[in-house]
Amino acid sequence: MVQAPGPVFFSVKDCGKTIITKTQGQKVASDGLKGRVIELSLADLNSNEALSWRKVKLCVEDVQGYNCLLNFHGMDMTRDKLCSLIKKRQSIIEAYVDARTTDGYIVRLFCIAFTRPQDNQIKKTCYAQSSQVRSIRARMVQTLSDLGSSKDLKGLVEDLISAPIGEQIERECSGIFPIKDCFIRKVKVLKKPKFDVSSLMEWHTDEGTDVGTAVAPVAEEGLVAGAGGRL
């Protein structure tokens, strides 16, 4: 039985334990662990029950002693959360985009949103026209593409966990048609770069470098008139 410590940006460092048959002959135990995918709830990883609808997949990349080094493998929503969002008299808008991070990962991001009635609306239905759906989908694709291609995988995962990306898309699309319940529904890692132990260790080590405190700028002394800029 080996431990599976989680990446540094999760508040709970010990994800759990997994079992494996001991090394026998030429069958090495670590080979059976590499590539194993672990599915966990974000509520357990961050000690926040409000995030119980988010599932995180971590993949065992390397084994050091009795510890498995995990890397991000994907993200998903629970079925009950997704079903609770789907209702009558509204339109569903979905989009996905493939993005390459700065460190060479290719990820596929899925987004989902629902139309909502406008303020003081009397009509029961709030269906969007096909042209409005295409415009909102184009905004989604642009936002997701900028999000995925501007950072490395570690920064992307931190944004997916903490940043309110859905609220940002809602604000950007409010001029086209009011939408609600915008979420990153799913994230898939399609392709990974060549395995590098040093980059993987950055997920599990908190450098904690002291950058110091900000120093107030020093006001420059005025030049003496007629001195040609020299004192």
mmCIF file of C-alpha atoms in Angstrom:
data_model
loop_
_atom_site.group_PDB
_atom_site.id
_atom_site.type_symbol
_atom_site.label_atom_id
_atom_site.label_comp_id
_atom_site.label_asym_id
_atom_site.label_seq_id
_atom_site.Cartn_x
_atom_site.Cartn_y
_atom_site.Cartn_z
ATOM 1 C CA MET A 1 0.000 0.000 0.000
ATOM 2 C CA VAL A 2 1.414 3.389 -1.049
ATOM 3 C CA GLN A 3 0.374 6.980 -0.333
ATOM 4 C CA ALA A 4 -0.806 9.481 -2.934
ATOM 5 C CA PRO A 5 0.080 13.064 -1.889
ATOM 6 C CA GLY A 6 -1.801 15.701 -3.867
ATOM 7 C CA PRO A 7 -0.409 18.771 -5.683
ATOM 8 C CA VAL A 8 0.455 21.862 -3.662
ATOM 9 C CA PHE A 9 -2.522 24.022 -4.672
ATOM 10 C CA PHE A 10 -4.956 21.702 -2.862
ATOM 11 C CA SER A 11 -5.404 22.372 0.848
ATOM 12 C CA VAL A 12 -5.420 18.634 1.676
ATOM 13 C CA LYS A 13 -2.013 17.183 0.830
ATOM 14 C CA ASP A 14 -2.765 13.506 1.518
ATOM 15 C CA CYS A 15 -5.204 12.297 -1.148
ATOM 16 C CA GLY A 16 -5.325 8.741 0.135
ATOM 17 C CA LYS A 17 -3.735 5.343 -0.323
ATOM 18 C CA THR A 18 -3.786 2.791 -3.126
ATOM 19 C CA ILE A 19 -2.837 -0.880 -3.109
ATOM 20 C CA ILE A 20 -0.404 -2.669 -5.377
ATOM 21 C CA THR A 21 1.136 -6.137 -5.546
ATOM 22 C CA LYS A 22 4.713 -6.260 -4.277
ATOM 23 C CA THR A 23 7.610 -6.638 -6.673
ATOM 24 C CA GLN A 24 8.022 -10.262 -7.714
ATOM 25 C CA GLY A 25 10.816 -11.256 -10.075
ATOM 26 C CA GLN A 26 10.803 -8.984 -13.121
ATOM 27 C CA LYS A 27 7.346 -7.556 -12.360
ATOM 28 C CA VAL A 28 8.117 -4.238 -10.655
ATOM 29 C CA ALA A 29 5.432 -2.737 -8.413
ATOM 30 C CA SER A 30 6.046 0.831 -9.577
ATOM 31 C CA ASP A 31 5.266 -0.116 -13.188
ATOM 32 C CA GLY A 32 1.782 -1.181 -12.103
ATOM 33 C CA LEU A 33 1.207 2.181 -10.413
ATOM 34 C CA LYS A 34 2.342 4.470 -13.227
ATOM 35 C CA GLY A 35 -0.573 5.555 -15.358
ATOM 36 C CA ARG A 36 -3.173 4.778 -12.690
ATOM 37 C CA VAL A 37 -5.955 7.416 -12.643
ATOM 38 C CA ILE A 38 -7.439 8.517 -9.318
ATOM 39 C CA GLU A 39 -10.802 10.309 -9.221
ATOM 40 C CA LEU A 40 -11.413 12.572 -6.226
ATOM 41 C CA SER A 41 -13.950 15.153 -5.133
ATOM 42 C CA LEU A 42 -12.786 18.754 -4.994
ATOM 43 C CA ALA A 43 -14.692 19.085 -1.717
ATOM 44 C CA ASP A 44 -12.325 16.549 -0.123
ATOM 45 C CA LEU A 45 -9.230 18.148 -1.643
ATOM 46 C CA ASN A 46 -10.054 21.710 -0.518
ATOM 47 C CA SER A 47 -12.158 20.901 2.592
ATOM 48 C CA ASN A 48 -15.121 22.796 1.136
ATOM 49 C CA GLU A 49 -18.433 20.956 0.830
ATOM 50 C CA ALA A 50 -19.795 23.619 -1.543
ATOM 51 C CA LEU A 51 -17.500 22.170 -4.248
ATOM 52 C CA SER A 52 -18.787 18.601 -3.939
ATOM 53 C CA TRP A 53 -20.186 18.738 -7.499
ATOM 54 C CA ARG A 54 -16.696 19.027 -8.998
ATOM 55 C CA LYS A 55 -14.677 15.860 -9.691
ATOM 56 C CA VAL A 56 -10.923 15.941 -10.272
ATOM 57 C CA LYS A 57 -8.877 13.219 -11.966
ATOM 58 C CA LEU A 58 -5.199 12.834 -11.087
ATOM 59 C CA CYS A 59 -2.793 10.477 -12.829
ATOM 60 C CA VAL A 60 0.184 8.728 -11.217
ATOM 61 C CA GLU A 61 3.239 9.876 -13.186
ATOM 62 C CA ASP A 62 6.089 8.654 -10.996
ATOM 63 C CA VAL A 63 6.734 6.686 -7.801
ATOM 64 C CA GLN A 64 9.298 7.745 -5.208
ATOM 65 C CA GLY A 65 9.572 5.333 -2.307
ATOM 66 C CA TYR A 66 6.077 4.897 -0.878
ATOM 67 C CA ASN A 67 4.759 8.114 -2.451
ATOM 68 C CA CYS A 68 3.008 8.451 -5.815
ATOM 69 C CA LEU A 69 3.586 11.743 -7.641
ATOM 70 C CA LEU A 70 0.302 12.864 -9.198
ATOM 71 C CA ASN A 71 -0.337 15.055 -12.211
ATOM 72 C CA PHE A 72 -3.565 16.639 -13.435
ATOM 73 C CA HIS A 73 -5.529 14.340 -15.749
ATOM 74 C CA GLY A 74 -9.006 15.856 -16.070
ATOM 75 C CA MET A 75 -12.008 17.485 -14.437
ATOM 76 C CA ASP A 76 -15.746 16.798 -14.583
ATOM 77 C CA MET A 77 -19.116 17.609 -13.021
ATOM 78 C CA THR A 78 -21.299 15.174 -11.122
ATOM 79 C CA ARG A 79 -24.392 13.969 -12.938
ATOM 80 C CA ASP A 80 -26.836 15.212 -10.299
ATOM 81 C CA LYS A 81 -25.416 18.762 -10.526
ATOM 82 C CA LEU A 82 -25.712 18.733 -14.327
ATOM 83 C CA CYS A 83 -29.263 17.375 -14.242
ATOM 84 C CA SER A 84 -30.318 19.987 -11.685
ATOM 85 C CA LEU A 85 -29.371 22.767 -14.132
ATOM 86 C CA ILE A 86 -31.442 21.464 -17.067
ATOM 87 C CA LYS A 87 -34.981 22.861 -17.031
ATOM 88 C CA LYS A 88 -37.793 23.620 -19.438
ATOM 89 C CA ARG A 89 -38.403 26.920 -21.240
ATOM 90 C CA GLN A 90 -34.726 27.786 -21.667
ATOM 91 C CA SER A 91 -31.947 27.192 -24.199
ATOM 92 C CA ILE A 92 -28.785 25.204 -23.563
ATOM 93 C CA ILE A 93 -25.576 26.601 -25.050
ATOM 94 C CA GLU A 94 -22.476 24.396 -25.165
ATOM 95 C CA ALA A 95 -19.007 24.943 -26.602
ATOM 96 C CA TYR A 96 -15.604 23.295 -26.507
ATOM 97 C CA VAL A 97 -12.110 24.229 -27.606
ATOM 98 C CA ASP A 98 -8.687 22.560 -27.812
ATOM 99 C CA ALA A 99 -5.885 24.673 -26.360
ATOM 100 C CA ARG A 100 -2.139 24.182 -26.005
ATOM 101 C CA THR A 101 -0.633 25.380 -22.738
ATOM 102 C CA THR A 102 2.727 27.101 -22.561
ATOM 103 C CA ASP A 103 4.386 23.907 -21.264
ATOM 104 C CA GLY A 104 3.152 21.715 -24.132
ATOM 105 C CA TYR A 105 -0.055 20.116 -22.805
ATOM 106 C CA ILE A 106 -3.057 19.927 -25.138
ATOM 107 C CA VAL A 107 -6.299 20.237 -23.171
ATOM 108 C CA ARG A 108 -9.930 20.214 -24.294
ATOM 109 C CA LEU A 109 -12.227 22.538 -22.363
ATOM 110 C CA PHE A 110 -16.016 22.118 -22.392
ATOM 111 C CA CYS A 111 -18.346 24.939 -21.366
ATOM 112 C CA ILE A 112 -22.099 24.963 -20.730
ATOM 113 C CA ALA A 113 -24.551 27.797 -20.077
ATOM 114 C CA PHE A 114 -28.313 28.359 -19.972
ATOM 115 C CA THR A 115 -30.413 31.322 -21.022
ATOM 116 C CA ARG A 116 -32.420 33.178 -18.405
ATOM 117 C CA PRO A 117 -35.379 35.591 -18.632
ATOM 118 C CA GLN A 118 -34.614 39.274 -18.782
ATOM 119 C CA ASP A 119 -35.388 41.596 -15.907
ATOM 120 C CA ASN A 120 -39.127 42.340 -15.517
ATOM 121 C CA GLN A 121 -39.969 39.780 -18.217
ATOM 122 C CA ILE A 122 -43.563 38.514 -18.261
ATOM 123 C CA LYS A 123 -43.151 35.841 -20.927
ATOM 124 C CA LYS A 124 -42.490 32.390 -19.465
ATOM 125 C CA THR A 125 -40.031 31.163 -22.080
ATOM 126 C CA CYS A 126 -36.532 32.576 -22.669
ATOM 127 C CA TYR A 127 -35.351 30.831 -25.827
ATOM 128 C CA ALA A 128 -32.427 32.383 -27.703
ATOM 129 C CA GLN A 129 -32.340 32.692 -31.488
ATOM 130 C CA SER A 130 -29.844 30.586 -33.415
ATOM 131 C CA SER A 131 -27.799 33.679 -34.330
ATOM 132 C CA GLN A 132 -27.595 34.666 -30.660
ATOM 133 C CA VAL A 133 -26.528 31.122 -29.721
ATOM 134 C CA ARG A 134 -23.736 31.260 -32.326
ATOM 135 C CA SER A 135 -22.542 34.630 -31.020
ATOM 136 C CA ILE A 136 -22.493 33.413 -27.409
ATOM 137 C CA ARG A 137 -20.701 30.214 -28.450
ATOM 138 C CA ALA A 138 -18.059 32.281 -30.281
ATOM 139 C CA ARG A 139 -17.481 34.337 -27.122
ATOM 140 C CA MET A 140 -17.142 31.121 -25.096
ATOM 141 C CA VAL A 141 -14.605 29.678 -27.524
ATOM 142 C CA GLN A 142 -12.551 32.878 -27.484
ATOM 143 C CA THR A 143 -12.519 33.071 -23.674
ATOM 144 C CA LEU A 144 -11.605 29.398 -23.267
ATOM 145 C CA SER A 145 -8.898 29.632 -25.926
ATOM 146 C CA ASP A 146 -7.301 32.653 -24.223
ATOM 147 C CA LEU A 147 -7.527 30.911 -20.856
ATOM 148 C CA GLY A 148 -5.889 27.681 -22.029
ATOM 149 C CA SER A 149 -3.095 29.112 -24.164
ATOM 150 C CA SER A 150 -1.902 31.913 -21.875
ATOM 151 C CA LYS A 151 -0.590 29.791 -18.957
ATOM 152 C CA ASP A 152 1.046 26.504 -18.135
ATOM 153 C CA LEU A 153 -1.014 23.545 -16.917
ATOM 154 C CA LYS A 154 -0.445 24.372 -13.251
ATOM 155 C CA GLY A 155 -1.707 27.929 -13.676
ATOM 156 C CA LEU A 156 -4.649 26.699 -15.739
ATOM 157 C CA VAL A 157 -5.729 24.231 -13.036
ATOM 158 C CA GLU A 158 -5.452 26.916 -10.365
ATOM 159 C CA ASP A 159 -7.728 29.177 -12.441
ATOM 160 C CA LEU A 160 -10.227 26.379 -13.055
ATOM 161 C CA ILE A 161 -10.427 25.683 -9.320
ATOM 162 C CA SER A 162 -10.496 29.220 -7.927
ATOM 163 C CA ALA A 163 -11.243 31.793 -10.634
ATOM 164 C CA PRO A 164 -14.911 32.541 -11.510
ATOM 165 C CA ILE A 165 -14.537 31.881 -15.243
ATOM 166 C CA GLY A 166 -18.270 31.228 -15.685
ATOM 167 C CA GLU A 167 -19.158 34.625 -14.231
ATOM 168 C CA GLN A 168 -16.702 36.277 -16.611
ATOM 169 C CA ILE A 169 -18.380 34.618 -19.616
ATOM 170 C CA GLU A 170 -21.811 35.647 -18.307
ATOM 171 C CA ARG A 171 -20.722 39.299 -18.148
ATOM 172 C CA GLU A 172 -19.202 39.194 -21.643
ATOM 173 C CA CYS A 173 -22.347 37.643 -23.157
ATOM 174 C CA SER A 174 -24.871 39.798 -21.303
ATOM 175 C CA GLY A 175 -25.055 42.196 -24.246
ATOM 176 C CA ILE A 176 -26.093 39.385 -26.611
ATOM 177 C CA PHE A 177 -28.591 37.492 -24.417
ATOM 178 C CA PRO A 178 -28.742 37.077 -20.619
ATOM 179 C CA ILE A 179 -27.339 33.705 -19.518
ATOM 180 C CA LYS A 180 -26.925 31.972 -16.164
ATOM 181 C CA ASP A 181 -25.276 28.880 -14.632
ATOM 182 C CA CYS A 182 -22.202 29.057 -16.859
ATOM 183 C CA PHE A 183 -19.650 26.414 -15.881
ATOM 184 C CA ILE A 184 -16.554 24.706 -17.228
ATOM 185 C CA ARG A 185 -18.335 21.375 -17.537
ATOM 186 C CA LYS A 186 -15.374 19.167 -18.345
ATOM 187 C CA VAL A 187 -11.628 19.287 -18.924
ATOM 188 C CA LYS A 188 -9.640 16.585 -20.744
ATOM 189 C CA VAL A 189 -5.875 16.281 -21.146
ATOM 190 C CA LEU A 190 -5.488 15.033 -24.714
ATOM 191 C CA LYS A 191 -1.712 15.047 -25.067
ATOM 192 C CA LYS A 192 1.188 15.391 -22.651
ATOM 193 C CA PRO A 193 4.780 16.466 -23.352
ATOM 194 C CA LYS A 194 7.768 14.257 -22.709
ATOM 195 C CA PHE A 195 7.956 13.210 -19.054
ATOM 196 C CA ASP A 196 10.122 15.513 -16.952
ATOM 197 C CA VAL A 197 10.679 14.810 -13.256
ATOM 198 C CA SER A 198 11.719 18.371 -12.403
ATOM 199 C CA SER A 199 8.519 19.886 -13.818
ATOM 200 C CA LEU A 200 6.456 17.249 -12.015
ATOM 201 C CA MET A 201 8.142 18.060 -8.706
ATOM 202 C CA GLU A 202 6.974 21.676 -9.040
ATOM 203 C CA TRP A 203 3.436 20.350 -8.504
ATOM 204 C CA HIS A 204 4.447 18.855 -5.152
ATOM 205 C CA THR A 205 6.967 21.341 -3.736
ATOM 206 C CA ASP A 206 6.028 24.766 -2.448
ATOM 207 C CA GLU A 207 9.079 26.917 -2.934
ATOM 208 C CA GLY A 208 7.834 29.607 -0.594
ATOM 209 C CA THR A 209 10.404 32.154 -1.754
ATOM 210 C CA ASP A 210 10.414 35.395 0.207
ATOM 211 C CA VAL A 211 9.925 38.249 -2.222
ATOM 212 C CA GLY A 212 9.953 40.876 0.541
ATOM 213 C CA THR A 213 7.645 43.841 0.954
ATOM 214 C CA ALA A 214 6.984 46.619 -1.509
ATOM 215 C CA VAL A 215 9.198 49.664 -1.104
ATOM 216 C CA ALA A 216 7.796 53.147 -1.663
ATOM 217 C CA PRO A 217 9.474 54.976 -4.570
ATOM 218 C CA VAL A 218 11.932 57.693 -3.589
ATOM 219 C CA ALA A 219 10.985 61.155 -4.821
ATOM 220 C CA GLU A 220 13.594 62.594 -7.151
ATOM 221 C CA GLU A 221 15.181 65.899 -6.153
ATOM 222 C CA GLY A 222 14.434 68.811 -8.412
ATOM 223 C CA LEU A 223 17.218 70.211 -10.555
ATOM 224 C CA VAL A 224 18.667 73.650 -9.776
ATOM 225 C CA ALA A 225 17.581 76.216 -12.354
ATOM 226 C CA GLY A 226 20.408 77.408 -14.570
ATOM 227 C CA ALA A 227 22.818 74.716 -13.388
ATOM 228 C CA GLY A 228 22.583 72.703 -16.592
ATOM 229 C CA GLY A 229 21.297 69.678 -14.657
ATOM 230 C CA ARG A 230 24.458 69.424 -12.518
ATOM 231 C CA LEU A 231 24.835 70.324 -8.877
#
